């Protein structure tokens, strides 16, 4: 991979529906079995008034963009900050987008702005990643 092929402003994204089945599978893999994610009756009693998806499940879509598209295969994920802005409900359609914010030529690294939005174009996660080329 050549750091010189990237420019500030380059973007890539994926879009995926977060289904109940995905939430259940993620709870098994991660061992995060918070009833807020899995039990509708419990979740109705919370401030969210219904089940929400795991933040890290949604955030993992950012990893998919980085690994497969920008910068892509062979890149190394060094860090990621995430701020969970809005809950993601089961069956929300999420767009995970990364944008090149800075190119660090001397270390062959990219600083990426990372944003996830829902089907209403509302930000649900915002953050920043550093990846090595």
mmCIF file of C-alpha atoms in Angstrom:
data_model
loop_
_atom_site.group_PDB
_atom_site.id
_atom_site.type_symbol
_atom_site.label_atom_id
_atom_site.label_comp_id
_atom_site.label_asym_id
_atom_site.label_seq_id
_atom_site.Cartn_x
_atom_site.Cartn_y
_atom_site.Cartn_z
ATOM 1 C CA UNK A 1 0.000 0.000 0.000
ATOM 2 C CA UNK A 2 1.256 3.438 -0.897
ATOM 3 C CA UNK A 3 0.465 6.332 1.461
ATOM 4 C CA UNK A 4 0.726 8.710 -1.512
ATOM 5 C CA UNK A 5 -2.439 7.334 -3.127
ATOM 6 C CA UNK A 6 -4.603 8.898 -0.394
ATOM 7 C CA UNK A 7 -5.745 12.501 -0.092
ATOM 8 C CA UNK A 8 -7.549 14.452 2.607
ATOM 9 C CA UNK A 9 -11.275 14.161 1.969
ATOM 10 C CA UNK A 10 -11.225 10.636 0.522
ATOM 11 C CA UNK A 11 -14.343 8.797 1.764
ATOM 12 C CA UNK A 12 -15.733 5.298 1.892
ATOM 13 C CA UNK A 13 -18.796 3.757 3.520
ATOM 14 C CA UNK A 14 -20.949 0.698 3.972
ATOM 15 C CA UNK A 15 -24.617 0.457 4.883
ATOM 16 C CA UNK A 16 -26.154 -2.363 6.902
ATOM 17 C CA UNK A 17 -29.429 -3.078 8.670
ATOM 18 C CA UNK A 18 -28.912 -3.961 12.347
ATOM 19 C CA UNK A 19 -31.328 -6.854 12.867
ATOM 20 C CA UNK A 20 -32.487 -8.491 16.083
ATOM 21 C CA UNK A 21 -30.665 -11.650 15.004
ATOM 22 C CA UNK A 22 -27.408 -9.687 14.724
ATOM 23 C CA UNK A 23 -27.916 -8.217 18.213
ATOM 24 C CA UNK A 24 -28.512 -11.686 19.657
ATOM 25 C CA UNK A 25 -25.429 -13.076 17.891
ATOM 26 C CA UNK A 26 -23.313 -10.156 19.098
ATOM 27 C CA UNK A 27 -24.510 -10.675 22.673
ATOM 28 C CA UNK A 28 -23.352 -14.304 22.466
ATOM 29 C CA UNK A 29 -19.969 -13.424 20.955
ATOM 30 C CA UNK A 30 -19.273 -10.465 23.246
ATOM 31 C CA UNK A 31 -20.924 -11.901 26.393
ATOM 32 C CA UNK A 32 -22.756 -8.546 26.736
ATOM 33 C CA UNK A 33 -26.210 -9.809 27.682
ATOM 34 C CA UNK A 34 -27.604 -6.562 29.027
ATOM 35 C CA UNK A 35 -31.411 -6.920 28.879
ATOM 36 C CA UNK A 36 -31.548 -3.441 27.357
ATOM 37 C CA UNK A 37 -30.427 -5.126 24.132
ATOM 38 C CA UNK A 38 -32.355 -8.393 24.399
ATOM 39 C CA UNK A 39 -35.510 -8.080 26.531
ATOM 40 C CA UNK A 40 -38.211 -5.837 25.072
ATOM 41 C CA UNK A 41 -40.295 -5.792 28.265
ATOM 42 C CA UNK A 42 -37.312 -4.721 30.362
ATOM 43 C CA UNK A 43 -36.154 -2.216 27.747
ATOM 44 C CA UNK A 44 -39.603 -0.573 27.678
ATOM 45 C CA UNK A 45 -39.046 0.420 31.330
ATOM 46 C CA UNK A 46 -35.837 2.312 30.485
ATOM 47 C CA UNK A 47 -35.275 5.804 29.148
ATOM 48 C CA UNK A 48 -35.030 4.263 25.643
ATOM 49 C CA UNK A 49 -38.571 2.802 25.766
ATOM 50 C CA UNK A 50 -37.450 -0.259 23.824
ATOM 51 C CA UNK A 51 -34.486 -2.428 22.881
ATOM 52 C CA UNK A 52 -31.377 -0.843 21.470
ATOM 53 C CA UNK A 53 -28.370 -2.346 19.732
ATOM 54 C CA UNK A 54 -24.947 -2.698 21.305
ATOM 55 C CA UNK A 55 -22.870 0.394 20.577
ATOM 56 C CA UNK A 56 -19.846 -1.752 19.808
ATOM 57 C CA UNK A 57 -21.827 -3.808 17.287
ATOM 58 C CA UNK A 58 -22.648 -0.649 15.390
ATOM 59 C CA UNK A 59 -19.099 0.667 15.819
ATOM 60 C CA UNK A 60 -17.726 -2.520 14.312
ATOM 61 C CA UNK A 61 -19.109 -1.400 10.946
ATOM 62 C CA UNK A 62 -16.374 1.251 10.962
ATOM 63 C CA UNK A 63 -13.822 -1.537 11.219
ATOM 64 C CA UNK A 64 -15.370 -3.182 8.158
ATOM 65 C CA UNK A 65 -14.923 -0.008 6.102
ATOM 66 C CA UNK A 66 -11.314 0.374 7.242
ATOM 67 C CA UNK A 67 -10.422 -3.281 6.650
ATOM 68 C CA UNK A 68 -12.126 -3.690 3.292
ATOM 69 C CA UNK A 69 -12.284 -0.303 1.552
ATOM 70 C CA UNK A 70 -10.403 2.677 3.035
ATOM 71 C CA UNK A 71 -7.537 2.176 3.398
ATOM 72 C CA UNK A 72 -8.376 -1.497 2.865
ATOM 73 C CA UNK A 73 -6.693 -4.888 2.986
ATOM 74 C CA UNK A 74 -3.364 -4.848 4.810
ATOM 75 C CA UNK A 75 -4.071 -1.724 6.857
ATOM 76 C CA UNK A 76 -3.493 -1.912 10.603
ATOM 77 C CA UNK A 77 -6.038 -0.380 12.989
ATOM 78 C CA UNK A 78 -4.082 1.469 15.703
ATOM 79 C CA UNK A 79 -6.758 3.384 17.614
ATOM 80 C CA UNK A 80 -10.391 4.394 17.599
ATOM 81 C CA UNK A 81 -12.407 6.863 19.653
ATOM 82 C CA UNK A 82 -16.187 6.519 19.708
ATOM 83 C CA UNK A 83 -18.865 8.806 21.078
ATOM 84 C CA UNK A 84 -22.317 7.250 21.156
ATOM 85 C CA UNK A 85 -24.605 10.134 20.227
ATOM 86 C CA UNK A 86 -27.954 8.440 19.690
ATOM 87 C CA UNK A 87 -29.260 4.905 20.297
ATOM 88 C CA UNK A 88 -29.545 2.451 17.439
ATOM 89 C CA UNK A 89 -32.751 0.452 17.510
ATOM 90 C CA UNK A 90 -33.221 -3.028 16.145
ATOM 91 C CA UNK A 91 -33.823 -2.798 12.371
ATOM 92 C CA UNK A 92 -32.234 0.629 11.982
ATOM 93 C CA UNK A 93 -30.228 0.960 8.787
ATOM 94 C CA UNK A 94 -26.760 2.270 9.571
ATOM 95 C CA UNK A 95 -24.260 3.896 7.262
ATOM 96 C CA UNK A 96 -20.669 3.747 8.545
ATOM 97 C CA UNK A 97 -18.440 6.281 6.808
ATOM 98 C CA UNK A 98 -14.743 7.065 7.130
ATOM 99 C CA UNK A 99 -13.080 10.173 5.753
ATOM 100 C CA UNK A 100 -9.363 10.858 5.504
ATOM 101 C CA UNK A 101 -8.790 13.810 7.833
ATOM 102 C CA UNK A 102 -4.983 13.880 7.935
ATOM 103 C CA UNK A 103 -2.106 12.067 6.253
ATOM 104 C CA UNK A 104 0.957 11.392 8.397
ATOM 105 C CA UNK A 105 3.501 10.584 5.683
ATOM 106 C CA UNK A 106 6.510 10.087 7.969
ATOM 107 C CA UNK A 107 4.801 7.228 9.860
ATOM 108 C CA UNK A 108 2.666 5.983 6.951
ATOM 109 C CA UNK A 109 -0.542 6.602 8.886
ATOM 110 C CA UNK A 110 -3.953 8.080 8.223
ATOM 111 C CA UNK A 111 -6.192 9.896 10.682
ATOM 112 C CA UNK A 112 -9.789 9.121 9.773
ATOM 113 C CA UNK A 113 -13.005 10.833 10.802
ATOM 114 C CA UNK A 114 -15.517 8.063 11.554
ATOM 115 C CA UNK A 115 -19.272 8.615 11.579
ATOM 116 C CA UNK A 116 -22.264 6.284 11.712
ATOM 117 C CA UNK A 117 -25.684 7.610 10.732
ATOM 118 C CA UNK A 118 -29.121 6.013 10.759
ATOM 119 C CA UNK A 119 -31.776 5.869 8.048
ATOM 120 C CA UNK A 120 -32.927 9.366 9.071
ATOM 121 C CA UNK A 121 -29.409 10.724 8.445
ATOM 122 C CA UNK A 122 -28.971 11.283 12.202
ATOM 123 C CA UNK A 123 -25.506 10.746 13.637
ATOM 124 C CA UNK A 124 -25.452 7.821 16.053
ATOM 125 C CA UNK A 125 -21.670 7.443 16.518
ATOM 126 C CA UNK A 126 -18.857 9.919 15.893
ATOM 127 C CA UNK A 127 -15.166 9.363 16.370
ATOM 128 C CA UNK A 128 -11.671 9.229 15.000
ATOM 129 C CA UNK A 129 -9.385 6.384 13.965
ATOM 130 C CA UNK A 130 -5.670 6.096 13.299
ATOM 131 C CA UNK A 131 -4.584 3.434 10.822
ATOM 132 C CA UNK A 132 -1.190 2.357 9.553
ATOM 133 C CA UNK A 133 -0.712 1.766 5.861
#
